[in-house]
């Protein structure tokens, strides 16, 4: 009689589909339970009606989607896209320089540098953003220092404006840009650069014609990792934004908690989800299916 | 002090000790006699009769034990004396989990969503009808609340919870205008909402703040326009919304109450719509901060303790409410939070004389006459408010 184990092994061997299913199960379960089901609930709420006092009535309607054309929403959406794009560009510029320096001049301290990039994740971003508030306030650390030194006569309005929000976003998401860029630059075959130099390319030409094109994948995945969460960011505009920089994430939260309008909040949230899915689709098209799913960092 | 005056004072001290004289009357008479306030305060501390025995009965402790000796509280930030909760935990042998919430809407959203399992919450009076209409609260068993009679009459039997079936009023305050006295010196708009809404000799642009409670912000605009803050007139509300939109470029931020206090202390804000108690606390740190109820009127509110229907520890919750009704506890809270307690005995006997004499906490009658208590926004008017608020915050 075959042992149980043997039979199981044979079974796995004969039907590879079963083994694959076993291996996929945790990821699938995660995807279904934590992404698809909540999304389905969100979609369902977005077609329900708002009842008295902000309750939910289970009568189906599409009226909330009419509010997508509400000028206030469009304005918030436009502002969000603009600031998320600005954040991505700034992260890309700063991140590329940082990652380049780490990969090419980091020497034996490379590990230490990548560790330092990740270090802020050890503290809650709420705490770190509060720290920025104390730094940037009208009578915060920076302004007080500049006033004491006589550089300024009046405090600069550093907090509660778009500049503060972009600063907060760049600060929060820079590591997500640096790490894929660093990985891409690290994997870059140095012999290719030597060959380019041998063939007479100036260092600038080397960068422009060899290094940048070869690290395009890292730039794209870094940009996605920065742009997508920036679109939905709630904490940064809440803490650093003040009265004039309402972003989409905060706007959706306002509909849910501040205005007791869950269906409309759900509809707006779904618009954001659809936008992000379309963006990711574009990303896959740009880098190619194989690269996007198998080697996202090079 | 001459002999007859001293003898007179002694009679009053005796009367105070026997409870024939209230603390407040004693202070007033003593001051009239020319005795200084610190001396009087010391006498009061020494001679006020000790609180009636209010320790929990063994039966109550037994029930609390059966419930698992736990209590989940959701309260506003900085809204109790730092000792209040630890002392309750110690005396009743209960492990207290204490959460804070920034605003009424957030608390209501949490309870509507159904996930929050709080035992005691502190909603504001105008939200009580919403909680009641949705059946979110559990009725109270007044047998657990023998100290309920300590409350001032005007906070019992209000229209927001007739018969106090669901709530025990906690404390009350006003929403008016805080300003920085040095930077607004000689400003002709002082004492009026115009300090926010109109440009005078100085606009203080970028140094103006509003609360983030929608009803209060709209009410301020309505009051400046000479409209009653509880109006349902679409015309008036539209006008108020337009006024707020014009004000918006000058606004720094919409502050949850405690945040405004911090910005007032550091002088990041020069003029701010603010809750009375926050300014009282700000003043303690920065004497240049002042508060006034604008001449066009301000809004008033009271917060109450309530027990959600889903509360897992209902006996413990009511034991806690009764503990909060003890005059010493209520007075201790009122002395530190900057808000007036709804507890009559606490006001009469235990309040710090300096707190009792602060017009921002216990306003004189002519100020009180300008206070309008906000009513619940009816459901058919709510979309108008939603529209105003969305435009104001989104723009």
mmCIF file of N, CA, C and O in Angstrom, chain A residues 84-132:
data_model
loop_
_atom_site.group_PDB
_atom_site.id
_atom_site.type_symbol
_atom_site.label_atom_id
_atom_site.label_comp_id
_atom_site.label_asym_id
_atom_site.label_seq_id
_atom_site.Cartn_x
_atom_site.Cartn_y
_atom_site.Cartn_z
ATOM 1 N N UNK A 84 -0.124 65.696 -7.592
ATOM 2 C CA UNK A 84 0.461 64.349 -7.615
ATOM 3 C C UNK A 84 1.512 64.272 -8.718
ATOM 4 O O UNK A 84 2.571 63.662 -8.544
ATOM 5 N N UNK A 85 1.233 64.923 -9.844
ATOM 6 C CA UNK A 85 2.182 64.923 -10.955
ATOM 7 C C UNK A 85 3.449 65.689 -10.560
ATOM 8 O O UNK A 85 4.568 65.229 -10.788
ATOM 9 N N UNK A 86 3.253 66.842 -9.953
ATOM 10 C CA UNK A 86 4.394 67.647 -9.503
ATOM 11 C C UNK A 86 5.248 66.843 -8.521
ATOM 12 O O UNK A 86 6.480 66.835 -8.595
ATOM 13 N N UNK A 87 4.554 66.149 -7.592
ATOM 14 C CA UNK A 87 5.258 65.320 -6.619
ATOM 15 C C UNK A 87 6.087 64.266 -7.329
ATOM 16 O O UNK A 87 7.256 64.037 -6.987
ATOM 17 N N UNK A 88 5.477 63.615 -8.345
ATOM 18 C CA UNK A 88 6.180 62.552 -9.051
ATOM 19 C C UNK A 88 7.418 63.096 -9.760
ATOM 20 O O UNK A 88 8.492 62.495 -9.696
ATOM 21 N N UNK A 89 7.264 64.249 -10.407
ATOM 22 C CA UNK A 89 8.399 64.829 -11.132
ATOM 23 C C UNK A 89 9.521 65.181 -10.154
ATOM 24 O O UNK A 89 10.693 64.860 -10.377
ATOM 25 N N UNK A 90 9.165 65.802 -9.037
ATOM 26 C CA UNK A 90 10.180 66.181 -8.054
ATOM 27 C C UNK A 90 10.860 64.947 -7.468
ATOM 28 O O UNK A 90 12.073 64.924 -7.286
ATOM 29 N N UNK A 91 10.055 63.907 -7.179
ATOM 30 C CA UNK A 91 10.610 62.669 -6.635
ATOM 31 C C UNK A 91 11.552 62.038 -7.654
ATOM 32 O O UNK A 91 12.602 61.507 -7.307
ATOM 33 N N UNK A 92 11.146 62.100 -8.937
ATOM 34 C CA UNK A 92 11.955 61.486 -9.986
ATOM 35 C C UNK A 92 13.301 62.206 -10.093
ATOM 36 O O UNK A 92 14.354 61.569 -10.128
ATOM 37 N N UNK A 93 13.262 63.529 -10.103
ATOM 38 C CA UNK A 93 14.498 64.306 -10.216
ATOM 39 C C UNK A 93 15.407 64.051 -9.019
ATOM 40 O O UNK A 93 16.556 63.635 -9.161
ATOM 41 N N UNK A 94 14.846 64.284 -7.826
ATOM 42 C CA UNK A 94 15.649 64.124 -6.609
ATOM 43 C C UNK A 94 16.049 62.680 -6.405
ATOM 44 O O UNK A 94 17.197 62.378 -6.051
ATOM 45 N N UNK A 95 15.097 61.777 -6.646
ATOM 46 C CA UNK A 95 15.336 60.356 -6.416
ATOM 47 C C UNK A 95 16.398 59.810 -7.343
ATOM 48 O O UNK A 95 17.218 58.986 -6.939
ATOM 49 N N UNK A 96 16.389 60.297 -8.601
ATOM 50 C CA UNK A 96 17.362 59.768 -9.557
ATOM 51 C C UNK A 96 18.772 60.160 -9.150
ATOM 52 O O UNK A 96 19.687 59.341 -9.146
ATOM 53 N N UNK A 97 18.933 61.409 -8.759
ATOM 54 C CA UNK A 97 20.256 61.876 -8.337
ATOM 55 C C UNK A 97 20.734 61.072 -7.130
ATOM 56 O O UNK A 97 21.864 60.577 -7.086
ATOM 57 N N UNK A 98 19.831 60.897 -6.180
ATOM 58 C CA UNK A 98 20.178 60.173 -4.961
ATOM 59 C C UNK A 98 20.529 58.720 -5.269
ATOM 60 O O UNK A 98 21.560 58.193 -4.812
ATOM 61 N N UNK A 99 19.670 58.060 -6.073
ATOM 62 C CA UNK A 99 19.886 56.652 -6.381
ATOM 63 C C UNK A 99 21.169 56.479 -7.200
ATOM 64 O O UNK A 99 21.936 55.535 -6.990
ATOM 65 N N UNK A 100 21.424 57.404 -8.131
ATOM 66 C CA UNK A 100 22.616 57.349 -8.971
ATOM 67 C C UNK A 100 23.855 57.428 -8.097
ATOM 68 O O UNK A 100 24.788 56.645 -8.218
ATOM 69 N N UNK A 101 23.809 58.375 -7.180
ATOM 70 C CA UNK A 101 24.952 58.559 -6.290
ATOM 71 C C UNK A 101 25.171 57.303 -5.427
ATOM 72 O O UNK A 101 26.288 56.846 -5.251
ATOM 73 N N UNK A 102 24.072 56.761 -4.923
ATOM 74 C CA UNK A 102 24.178 55.552 -4.095
ATOM 75 C C UNK A 102 24.764 54.395 -4.886
ATOM 76 O O UNK A 102 25.634 53.664 -4.411
ATOM 77 N N UNK A 103 24.285 54.207 -6.131
ATOM 78 C CA UNK A 103 24.685 53.047 -6.911
ATOM 79 C C UNK A 103 26.116 53.182 -7.420
ATOM 80 O O UNK A 103 26.846 52.195 -7.490
ATOM 81 N N UNK A 104 26.505 54.404 -7.780
ATOM 82 C CA UNK A 104 27.816 54.562 -8.412
ATOM 83 C C UNK A 104 28.903 55.005 -7.450
ATOM 84 O O UNK A 104 30.067 54.720 -7.648
ATOM 85 N N UNK A 105 28.542 55.738 -6.414
ATOM 86 C CA UNK A 105 29.563 56.255 -5.508
ATOM 87 C C UNK A 105 29.364 55.783 -4.078
ATOM 88 O O UNK A 105 30.019 56.271 -3.181
ATOM 89 N N UNK A 106 28.430 54.884 -3.876
ATOM 90 C CA UNK A 106 28.118 54.442 -2.516
ATOM 91 C C UNK A 106 29.211 53.601 -1.896
ATOM 92 O O UNK A 106 29.334 53.534 -0.674
ATOM 93 N N UNK A 107 30.007 52.933 -2.752
ATOM 94 C CA UNK A 107 31.086 52.100 -2.244
ATOM 95 C C UNK A 107 30.551 51.020 -1.314
ATOM 96 O O UNK A 107 29.463 50.484 -1.520
ATOM 97 N N UNK A 108 31.316 50.757 -0.260
ATOM 98 C CA UNK A 108 30.902 49.681 0.643
ATOM 99 C C UNK A 108 29.793 50.140 1.595
ATOM 100 O O UNK A 108 29.320 49.378 2.400
ATOM 101 N N UNK A 109 29.390 51.405 1.532
ATOM 102 C CA UNK A 109 28.330 51.874 2.433
ATOM 103 C C UNK A 109 26.958 51.793 1.783
ATOM 104 O O UNK A 109 25.978 52.274 2.349
ATOM 105 N N UNK A 110 26.881 51.210 0.579
ATOM 106 C CA UNK A 110 25.605 51.133 -0.143
ATOM 107 C C UNK A 110 24.472 50.609 0.738
ATOM 108 O O UNK A 110 23.374 51.141 0.749
ATOM 109 N N UNK A 111 24.810 49.548 1.487
ATOM 110 C CA UNK A 111 23.772 48.942 2.310
ATOM 111 C C UNK A 111 23.255 49.931 3.353
ATOM 112 O O UNK A 111 22.056 50.068 3.555
ATOM 113 N N UNK A 112 24.211 50.625 3.955
ATOM 114 C CA UNK A 112 23.843 51.615 4.977
ATOM 115 C C UNK A 112 22.905 52.667 4.380
ATOM 116 O O UNK A 112 21.891 53.038 4.971
ATOM 117 N N UNK A 113 23.225 53.143 3.158
ATOM 118 C CA UNK A 113 22.411 54.191 2.542
ATOM 119 C C UNK A 113 20.990 53.704 2.257
ATOM 120 O O UNK A 113 20.014 54.411 2.529
ATOM 121 N N UNK A 114 20.874 52.477 1.719
ATOM 122 C CA UNK A 114 19.503 52.022 1.440
ATOM 123 C C UNK A 114 18.738 51.784 2.737
ATOM 124 O O UNK A 114 17.527 51.975 2.805
ATOM 125 N N UNK A 115 19.495 51.408 3.785
ATOM 126 C CA UNK A 115 18.864 51.260 5.095
ATOM 127 C C UNK A 115 18.346 52.619 5.591
ATOM 128 O O UNK A 115 17.229 52.730 6.107
ATOM 129 N N UNK A 116 19.148 53.649 5.387
ATOM 130 C CA UNK A 116 18.752 54.992 5.840
ATOM 131 C C UNK A 116 17.509 55.487 5.093
ATOM 132 O O UNK A 116 16.662 56.180 5.664
ATOM 133 N N UNK A 117 17.412 55.104 3.803
ATOM 134 C CA UNK A 117 16.242 55.504 3.018
ATOM 135 C C UNK A 117 14.971 54.895 3.621
ATOM 136 O O UNK A 117 13.904 55.505 3.637
ATOM 137 N N UNK A 118 15.109 53.676 4.143
ATOM 138 C CA UNK A 118 13.925 52.978 4.671
ATOM 139 C C UNK A 118 13.638 53.332 6.120
ATOM 140 O O UNK A 118 12.542 53.073 6.617
ATOM 141 N N UNK A 119 14.606 53.910 6.790
ATOM 142 C CA UNK A 119 14.490 54.160 8.230
ATOM 143 C C UNK A 119 13.213 54.909 8.632
ATOM 144 O O UNK A 119 12.579 54.540 9.624
ATOM 145 N N UNK A 120 12.791 55.956 7.881
ATOM 146 C CA UNK A 120 11.588 56.692 8.306
ATOM 147 C C UNK A 120 10.353 55.808 8.430
ATOM 148 O O UNK A 120 9.442 56.128 9.196
ATOM 149 N N UNK A 121 10.318 54.669 7.699
ATOM 150 C CA UNK A 121 9.146 53.806 7.776
ATOM 151 C C UNK A 121 8.967 53.188 9.156
ATOM 152 O O UNK A 121 7.952 52.594 9.448
ATOM 153 N N UNK A 122 9.989 53.300 9.981
ATOM 154 C CA UNK A 122 9.886 52.715 11.319
ATOM 155 C C UNK A 122 8.998 53.553 12.227
ATOM 156 O O UNK A 122 8.596 53.113 13.291
ATOM 157 N N UNK A 123 8.736 54.790 11.827
ATOM 158 C CA UNK A 123 7.864 55.657 12.623
ATOM 159 C C UNK A 123 6.576 55.903 11.842
ATOM 160 O O UNK A 123 6.616 55.983 10.613
ATOM 161 N N UNK A 124 5.472 56.060 12.540
ATOM 162 C CA UNK A 124 4.201 56.322 11.872
ATOM 163 C C UNK A 124 4.272 57.636 11.100
ATOM 164 O O UNK A 124 4.860 58.614 11.565
ATOM 165 N N UNK A 125 3.669 57.662 9.916
ATOM 166 C CA UNK A 125 3.762 58.898 9.131
ATOM 167 C C UNK A 125 2.957 60.022 9.775
ATOM 168 O O UNK A 125 3.226 61.192 9.559
ATOM 169 N N UNK A 126 1.989 59.669 10.614
ATOM 170 C CA UNK A 126 1.240 60.700 11.335
ATOM 171 C C UNK A 126 2.193 61.518 12.203
ATOM 172 O O UNK A 126 2.192 62.749 12.195
ATOM 173 N N UNK A 127 3.048 60.799 12.934
ATOM 174 C CA UNK A 127 4.009 61.457 13.821
ATOM 175 C C UNK A 127 4.975 62.306 13.006
ATOM 176 O O UNK A 127 5.269 63.456 13.346
ATOM 177 N N UNK A 128 5.425 61.744 11.867
ATOM 178 C CA UNK A 128 6.409 62.470 11.065
ATOM 179 C C UNK A 128 5.794 63.731 10.459
ATOM 180 O O UNK A 128 6.449 64.762 10.345
ATOM 181 N N UNK A 129 4.510 63.659 10.094
ATOM 182 C CA UNK A 129 3.874 64.847 9.523
ATOM 183 C C UNK A 129 3.620 65.905 10.597
ATOM 184 O O UNK A 129 3.704 67.105 10.339
ATOM 185 N N UNK A 130 3.316 65.448 11.817
ATOM 186 C CA UNK A 130 3.190 66.408 12.911
ATOM 187 C C UNK A 130 4.511 67.134 13.137
ATOM 188 O O UNK A 130 4.539 68.325 13.441
ATOM 189 N N UNK A 131 5.612 66.386 12.967
ATOM 190 C CA UNK A 131 6.924 67.011 13.109
ATOM 191 C C UNK A 131 7.086 68.109 12.063
ATOM 192 O O UNK A 131 7.566 69.208 12.365
ATOM 193 N N UNK A 132 6.631 67.836 10.825
ATOM 194 C CA UNK A 132 6.700 68.864 9.789
ATOM 195 C C UNK A 132 5.855 70.081 10.169
ATOM 196 O O UNK A 132 6.218 71.217 9.901
#
